mmCIF file of C-alpha atoms in Angstrom:
data_model
loop_
_atom_site.group_PDB
_atom_site.id
_atom_site.type_symbol
_atom_site.label_atom_id
_atom_site.label_comp_id
_atom_site.label_asym_id
_atom_site.label_seq_id
_atom_site.Cartn_x
_atom_site.Cartn_y
_atom_site.Cartn_z
ATOM 1 C CA UNK R 708 0.002 -0.039 -0.024
ATOM 2 C CA UNK R 709 1.354 3.415 -0.874
ATOM 3 C CA UNK R 710 1.785 5.856 1.988
ATOM 4 C CA UNK R 711 1.983 8.954 -0.206
ATOM 5 C CA UNK R 712 3.329 11.955 1.720
ATOM 6 C CA UNK R 713 6.041 13.689 -0.267
ATOM 7 C CA UNK R 714 3.450 16.165 -1.137
ATOM 8 C CA UNK R 715 1.997 15.738 2.356
ATOM 9 C CA UNK R 716 5.339 16.378 3.984
ATOM 10 C CA UNK R 717 6.575 18.700 1.353
ATOM 11 C CA UNK R 718 3.350 20.424 0.832
ATOM 12 C CA UNK R 719 0.861 19.309 3.436
ATOM 13 C CA UNK R 720 0.667 21.236 6.774
ATOM 14 C CA UNK R 721 3.314 23.472 5.326
ATOM 15 C CA UNK R 722 4.705 25.807 7.857
ATOM 16 C CA UNK R 723 7.581 27.465 9.654
ATOM 17 C CA UNK R 724 8.929 30.163 11.767
ATOM 18 C CA UNK R 725 12.250 31.820 11.027
ATOM 19 C CA UNK R 726 15.330 29.725 11.665
ATOM 20 C CA UNK R 727 17.111 30.527 14.837
ATOM 21 C CA UNK R 728 19.863 32.934 14.252
ATOM 22 C CA UNK R 729 18.680 33.733 10.744
ATOM 23 C CA UNK R 730 15.985 36.259 11.385
ATOM 24 C CA UNK R 731 17.395 38.854 9.041
ATOM 25 C CA UNK R 732 15.420 41.647 10.614
ATOM 26 C CA UNK R 733 16.969 44.634 8.913
ATOM 27 C CA UNK R 734 18.756 45.940 5.921
ATOM 28 C CA UNK R 735 22.046 44.853 4.450
ATOM 29 C CA UNK R 736 25.039 44.698 6.780
ATOM 30 C CA UNK R 737 28.323 46.316 5.590
ATOM 31 C CA UNK R 738 29.742 42.822 4.845
ATOM 32 C CA UNK R 739 26.765 41.920 2.737
ATOM 33 C CA UNK R 740 26.662 45.214 0.716
ATOM 34 C CA UNK R 741 29.077 44.113 -2.116
ATOM 35 C CA UNK R 742 26.736 41.159 -2.825
ATOM 36 C CA UNK R 743 23.435 43.052 -2.386
ATOM 37 C CA UNK R 744 20.735 42.738 -5.013
ATOM 38 C CA UNK R 745 17.139 43.793 -5.614
ATOM 39 C CA UNK R 746 14.889 40.705 -5.192
ATOM 40 C CA UNK R 747 12.413 42.033 -7.784
ATOM 41 C CA UNK R 748 15.133 42.305 -10.349
ATOM 42 C CA UNK R 749 16.420 38.893 -9.432
ATOM 43 C CA UNK R 750 12.974 37.476 -10.125
ATOM 44 C CA UNK R 751 12.971 38.992 -13.588
ATOM 45 C CA UNK R 752 16.268 37.254 -14.325
ATOM 46 C CA UNK R 753 15.127 33.837 -13.121
ATOM 47 C CA UNK R 754 15.869 31.250 -15.855
ATOM 48 C CA UNK R 755 13.097 29.309 -17.565
ATOM 49 C CA UNK R 756 15.306 26.509 -18.801
ATOM 50 C CA UNK R 757 14.869 23.045 -17.179
ATOM 51 C CA UNK R 758 17.166 22.427 -14.282
ATOM 52 C CA UNK R 759 17.767 19.860 -11.533
ATOM 53 C CA UNK R 760 17.885 20.703 -7.802
ATOM 54 C CA UNK R 761 18.162 18.742 -4.570
ATOM 55 C CA UNK R 762 15.754 19.495 -1.717
ATOM 56 C CA UNK R 763 15.607 18.433 1.944
ATOM 57 C CA UNK R 764 12.453 18.773 3.891
ATOM 58 C CA UNK R 765 12.116 18.536 7.681
ATOM 59 C CA UNK R 766 9.460 19.282 10.260
ATOM 60 C CA UNK R 767 5.726 19.083 10.212
ATOM 61 C CA UNK R 768 3.285 17.317 12.508
ATOM 62 C CA UNK R 769 4.230 13.818 11.356
ATOM 63 C CA UNK R 770 7.986 14.188 11.952
ATOM 64 C CA UNK R 771 8.660 12.582 8.604
ATOM 65 C CA UNK R 772 11.655 13.847 6.581
ATOM 66 C CA UNK R 773 12.078 13.952 2.815
ATOM 67 C CA UNK R 774 15.087 14.212 0.518
ATOM 68 C CA UNK R 775 14.691 14.539 -3.265
ATOM 69 C CA UNK R 776 16.447 15.239 -6.511
ATOM 70 C CA UNK R 777 14.006 16.693 -9.041
ATOM 71 C CA UNK R 778 13.778 18.423 -12.455
ATOM 72 C CA UNK R 779 11.835 21.687 -12.623
ATOM 73 C CA UNK R 780 10.799 23.982 -15.455
ATOM 74 C CA UNK R 781 9.833 20.826 -17.411
ATOM 75 C CA UNK R 782 7.736 17.695 -17.060
ATOM 76 C CA UNK R 783 8.411 16.682 -13.492
ATOM 77 C CA UNK R 784 10.701 13.656 -13.038
ATOM 78 C CA UNK R 785 12.809 12.797 -10.009
ATOM 79 C CA UNK R 786 13.760 10.574 -7.147
ATOM 80 C CA UNK R 787 12.744 11.065 -3.527
ATOM 81 C CA UNK R 788 12.952 9.203 -0.188
ATOM 82 C CA UNK R 789 10.883 9.778 2.851
ATOM 83 C CA UNK R 790 11.713 8.599 6.338
ATOM 84 C CA UNK R 791 9.221 8.268 9.148
ATOM 85 C CA UNK R 792 10.104 8.672 12.858
ATOM 86 C CA UNK R 793 9.686 4.852 13.300
ATOM 87 C CA UNK R 794 12.504 4.223 10.856
ATOM 88 C CA UNK R 795 10.352 3.093 7.940
ATOM 89 C CA UNK R 796 11.274 4.361 4.528
ATOM 90 C CA UNK R 797 9.490 4.867 1.250
ATOM 91 C CA UNK R 798 11.298 5.560 -1.985
ATOM 92 C CA UNK R 799 9.852 6.999 -5.196
ATOM 93 C CA UNK R 800 11.111 7.394 -8.783
ATOM 94 C CA UNK R 801 9.025 9.476 -11.151
ATOM 95 C CA UNK R 802 9.703 9.080 -14.909
ATOM 96 C CA UNK R 803 7.882 10.682 -17.767
ATOM 97 C CA UNK R 804 5.204 8.021 -17.925
ATOM 98 C CA UNK R 805 5.042 6.262 -14.459
ATOM 99 C CA UNK R 806 5.810 6.418 -10.855
ATOM 100 C CA UNK R 807 7.710 3.703 -8.967
ATOM 101 C CA UNK R 808 7.599 3.046 -5.272
ATOM 102 C CA UNK R 809 9.053 0.659 -2.769
ATOM 103 C CA UNK R 810 9.436 0.244 0.928
ATOM 104 C CA UNK R 811 12.806 -0.635 2.397
ATOM 105 C CA UNK R 812 12.243 -4.080 3.959
ATOM 106 C CA UNK R 813 13.337 -7.659 3.349
ATOM 107 C CA UNK R 814 10.892 -8.258 0.496
ATOM 108 C CA UNK R 815 10.491 -4.668 -0.867
ATOM 109 C CA UNK R 816 10.449 -4.474 -4.602
ATOM 110 C CA UNK R 817 9.730 -1.678 -6.893
ATOM 111 C CA UNK R 818 6.049 -1.274 -7.834
ATOM 112 C CA UNK R 819 5.053 0.545 -11.015
ATOM 113 C CA UNK R 820 2.014 2.795 -10.798
ATOM 114 C CA UNK R 821 0.507 5.547 -12.923
ATOM 115 C CA UNK R 822 1.901 9.013 -12.514
ATOM 116 C CA UNK R 823 -0.034 10.965 -9.810
ATOM 117 C CA UNK R 824 -2.661 13.441 -11.033
ATOM 118 C CA UNK R 825 -0.735 16.240 -9.373
ATOM 119 C CA UNK R 826 3.058 16.647 -9.695
ATOM 120 C CA UNK R 827 5.159 15.815 -6.619
ATOM 121 C CA UNK R 828 7.561 18.603 -7.461
ATOM 122 C CA UNK R 829 8.553 21.057 -4.728
ATOM 123 C CA UNK R 830 8.773 24.510 -6.302
ATOM 124 C CA UNK R 831 8.240 27.790 -4.526
ATOM 125 C CA UNK R 832 9.167 30.103 -7.355
ATOM 126 C CA UNK R 833 5.547 31.286 -7.804
ATOM 127 C CA UNK R 834 5.377 32.523 -4.231
ATOM 128 C CA UNK R 835 8.144 35.126 -4.641
ATOM 129 C CA UNK R 836 6.019 37.659 -6.598
ATOM 130 C CA UNK R 837 3.223 37.237 -4.061
ATOM 131 C CA UNK R 838 5.595 38.251 -1.221
ATOM 132 C CA UNK R 839 7.102 41.119 -3.150
ATOM 133 C CA UNK R 840 3.541 42.458 -3.867
ATOM 134 C CA UNK R 841 3.167 43.018 -0.070
ATOM 135 C CA UNK R 842 5.569 45.874 -0.297
ATOM 136 C CA UNK R 843 8.460 47.027 1.875
ATOM 137 C CA UNK R 844 7.277 45.215 4.937
ATOM 138 C CA UNK R 845 7.934 41.869 3.200
ATOM 139 C CA UNK R 846 11.582 42.778 2.417
ATOM 140 C CA UNK R 847 13.696 41.653 5.366
ATOM 141 C CA UNK R 848 16.965 42.362 3.785
ATOM 142 C CA UNK R 849 20.182 40.606 2.727
ATOM 143 C CA UNK R 850 21.688 37.663 4.490
ATOM 144 C CA UNK R 851 24.494 35.154 3.914
ATOM 145 C CA UNK R 852 23.601 31.504 4.307
ATOM 146 C CA UNK R 853 26.005 28.630 3.514
ATOM 147 C CA UNK R 854 28.283 31.223 1.938
ATOM 148 C CA UNK R 855 25.621 32.443 -0.523
ATOM 149 C CA UNK R 856 24.168 35.961 -0.492
ATOM 150 C CA UNK R 857 20.354 35.604 -0.326
ATOM 151 C CA UNK R 858 17.479 38.076 0.156
ATOM 152 C CA UNK R 859 14.938 37.264 2.838
ATOM 153 C CA UNK R 860 11.234 37.820 2.112
ATOM 154 C CA UNK R 861 8.511 37.245 4.666
ATOM 155 C CA UNK R 862 4.763 37.603 4.881
ATOM 156 C CA UNK R 863 1.404 35.976 5.363
ATOM 157 C CA UNK R 864 -0.533 34.624 2.408
ATOM 158 C CA UNK R 865 -4.209 33.734 2.021
ATOM 159 C CA UNK R 866 -4.672 30.114 1.054
ATOM 160 C CA UNK R 867 -6.276 31.058 -2.227
ATOM 161 C CA UNK R 868 -3.147 32.871 -3.328
ATOM 162 C CA UNK R 869 -1.261 29.590 -3.309
ATOM 163 C CA UNK R 870 -3.807 27.566 -5.287
ATOM 164 C CA UNK R 871 -1.916 27.770 -8.543
ATOM 165 C CA UNK R 872 1.602 27.544 -7.076
ATOM 166 C CA UNK R 873 1.514 24.305 -5.137
ATOM 167 C CA UNK R 874 -1.810 22.660 -5.772
ATOM 168 C CA UNK R 875 -1.160 19.713 -3.397
ATOM 169 C CA UNK R 876 -0.467 22.179 -0.546
ATOM 170 C CA UNK R 877 -3.587 24.123 -1.353
ATOM 171 C CA UNK R 878 -5.818 21.060 -1.358
ATOM 172 C CA UNK R 879 -4.316 19.713 1.900
ATOM 173 C CA UNK R 880 -4.755 22.923 3.814
ATOM 174 C CA UNK R 881 -8.175 23.670 2.288
ATOM 175 C CA UNK R 882 -9.408 20.270 3.399
ATOM 176 C CA UNK R 883 -8.349 21.121 6.989
ATOM 177 C CA UNK R 884 -10.070 24.536 6.909
ATOM 178 C CA UNK R 885 -6.760 26.472 7.046
ATOM 179 C CA UNK R 886 -7.296 30.096 5.819
ATOM 180 C CA UNK R 887 -3.651 31.015 5.237
ATOM 181 C CA UNK R 888 -0.028 30.521 6.207
ATOM 182 C CA UNK R 889 3.135 32.404 7.023
ATOM 183 C CA UNK R 890 5.913 32.150 4.482
ATOM 184 C CA UNK R 891 9.615 33.032 4.801
ATOM 185 C CA UNK R 892 11.630 32.688 1.611
ATOM 186 C CA UNK R 893 15.276 33.261 0.761
ATOM 187 C CA UNK R 894 16.165 33.805 -2.862
ATOM 188 C CA UNK R 895 19.582 34.176 -4.586
ATOM 189 C CA UNK R 896 20.705 36.665 -7.200
ATOM 190 C CA UNK R 897 19.420 34.394 -9.987
ATOM 191 C CA UNK R 898 15.923 34.451 -8.461
ATOM 192 C CA UNK R 899 16.092 30.816 -7.322
ATOM 193 C CA UNK R 900 14.626 29.715 -4.049
ATOM 194 C CA UNK R 901 17.340 28.525 -1.622
ATOM 195 C CA UNK R 902 15.408 28.215 1.620
ATOM 196 C CA UNK R 903 11.757 28.259 2.682
ATOM 197 C CA UNK R 904 10.077 28.130 6.056
ATOM 198 C CA UNK R 905 6.293 27.834 6.241
ATOM 199 C CA UNK R 906 4.101 28.239 9.309
ATOM 200 C CA UNK R 907 0.506 27.148 9.675
ATOM 201 C CA UNK R 908 -1.841 26.352 12.562
ATOM 202 C CA UNK R 909 -3.376 22.856 12.306
ATOM 203 C CA UNK R 910 -5.762 21.555 14.903
ATOM 204 C CA UNK R 911 -4.901 24.373 17.157
ATOM 205 C CA UNK R 912 -1.156 23.838 17.052
ATOM 206 C CA UNK R 913 1.456 25.605 14.988
ATOM 207 C CA UNK R 914 3.480 23.307 12.821
ATOM 208 C CA UNK R 915 6.701 24.024 10.978
ATOM 209 C CA UNK R 916 8.269 22.754 7.754
ATOM 210 C CA UNK R 917 11.696 23.672 6.396
ATOM 211 C CA UNK R 918 12.968 23.337 2.923
ATOM 212 C CA UNK R 919 16.607 23.604 1.784
ATOM 213 C CA UNK R 920 17.407 23.638 -1.947
ATOM 214 C CA UNK R 921 20.974 22.961 -3.126
ATOM 215 C CA UNK R 922 23.103 21.472 -5.937
ATOM 216 C CA UNK R 923 21.542 23.333 -8.826
ATOM 217 C CA UNK R 924 22.526 21.911 -12.204
ATOM 218 C CA UNK R 925 21.295 20.832 -15.696
ATOM 219 C CA UNK R 926 18.197 18.643 -15.977
ATOM 220 C CA UNK R 927 18.866 15.049 -15.371
ATOM 221 C CA UNK R 928 17.426 11.656 -16.515
ATOM 222 C CA UNK R 929 15.715 9.436 -13.962
ATOM 223 C CA UNK R 930 15.576 5.929 -15.340
ATOM 224 C CA UNK R 931 12.860 3.474 -14.384
ATOM 225 C CA UNK R 932 14.080 0.942 -11.798
ATOM 226 C CA UNK R 933 13.920 -2.780 -12.307
ATOM 227 C CA UNK R 934 10.572 -4.015 -10.862
ATOM 228 C CA UNK R 935 12.016 -7.485 -10.562
ATOM 229 C CA UNK R 936 14.777 -6.503 -8.166
ATOM 230 C CA UNK R 937 14.337 -5.594 -4.494
#
């Protein structure tokens, strides 16, 4: 049986507060000035060519973590692995015409299934213009994270605003009656999302999910695994 949560961990109950020590509550520091850039201009320069990126997702009410390598700006393909707090693991490979899944146990083999109706991709690019539209208050300033100059944007979005950006997130939160969520996003000078923190209240409790994007490169090929081999 498929326990499908990459979009449930990566997009369900999405939510976070700012990372400790990375609040970025002001303008550019003197050290950051040489690398400073206008986030609105960065967005206009964002490339439209297909590319591959790794993403790590942690947090959320279930405590399940997710790592993935995915192609964006094209038909979604990729490989992802989710780990539950009890140690169980599910692994997925999405090709252009199917999705493959397996559990990591003594008899686990790859199972070929139809591609899901909604893509499992994790892409926050569409949220950047929504935050910029909130004006100066959303611009928290330049920071350096992992040696990369990034601009920190922060705001609260109504759920309907995210309907066309991450449909799986939208459907999950709508089903739970969530009206909106907090979003912190860090973008680089190429307009690419580097970090995301989302915060939302579910069942009376605030839950947090963190996303880290890294290893940007050319689009990759994800081959179908052998369904006869565990």
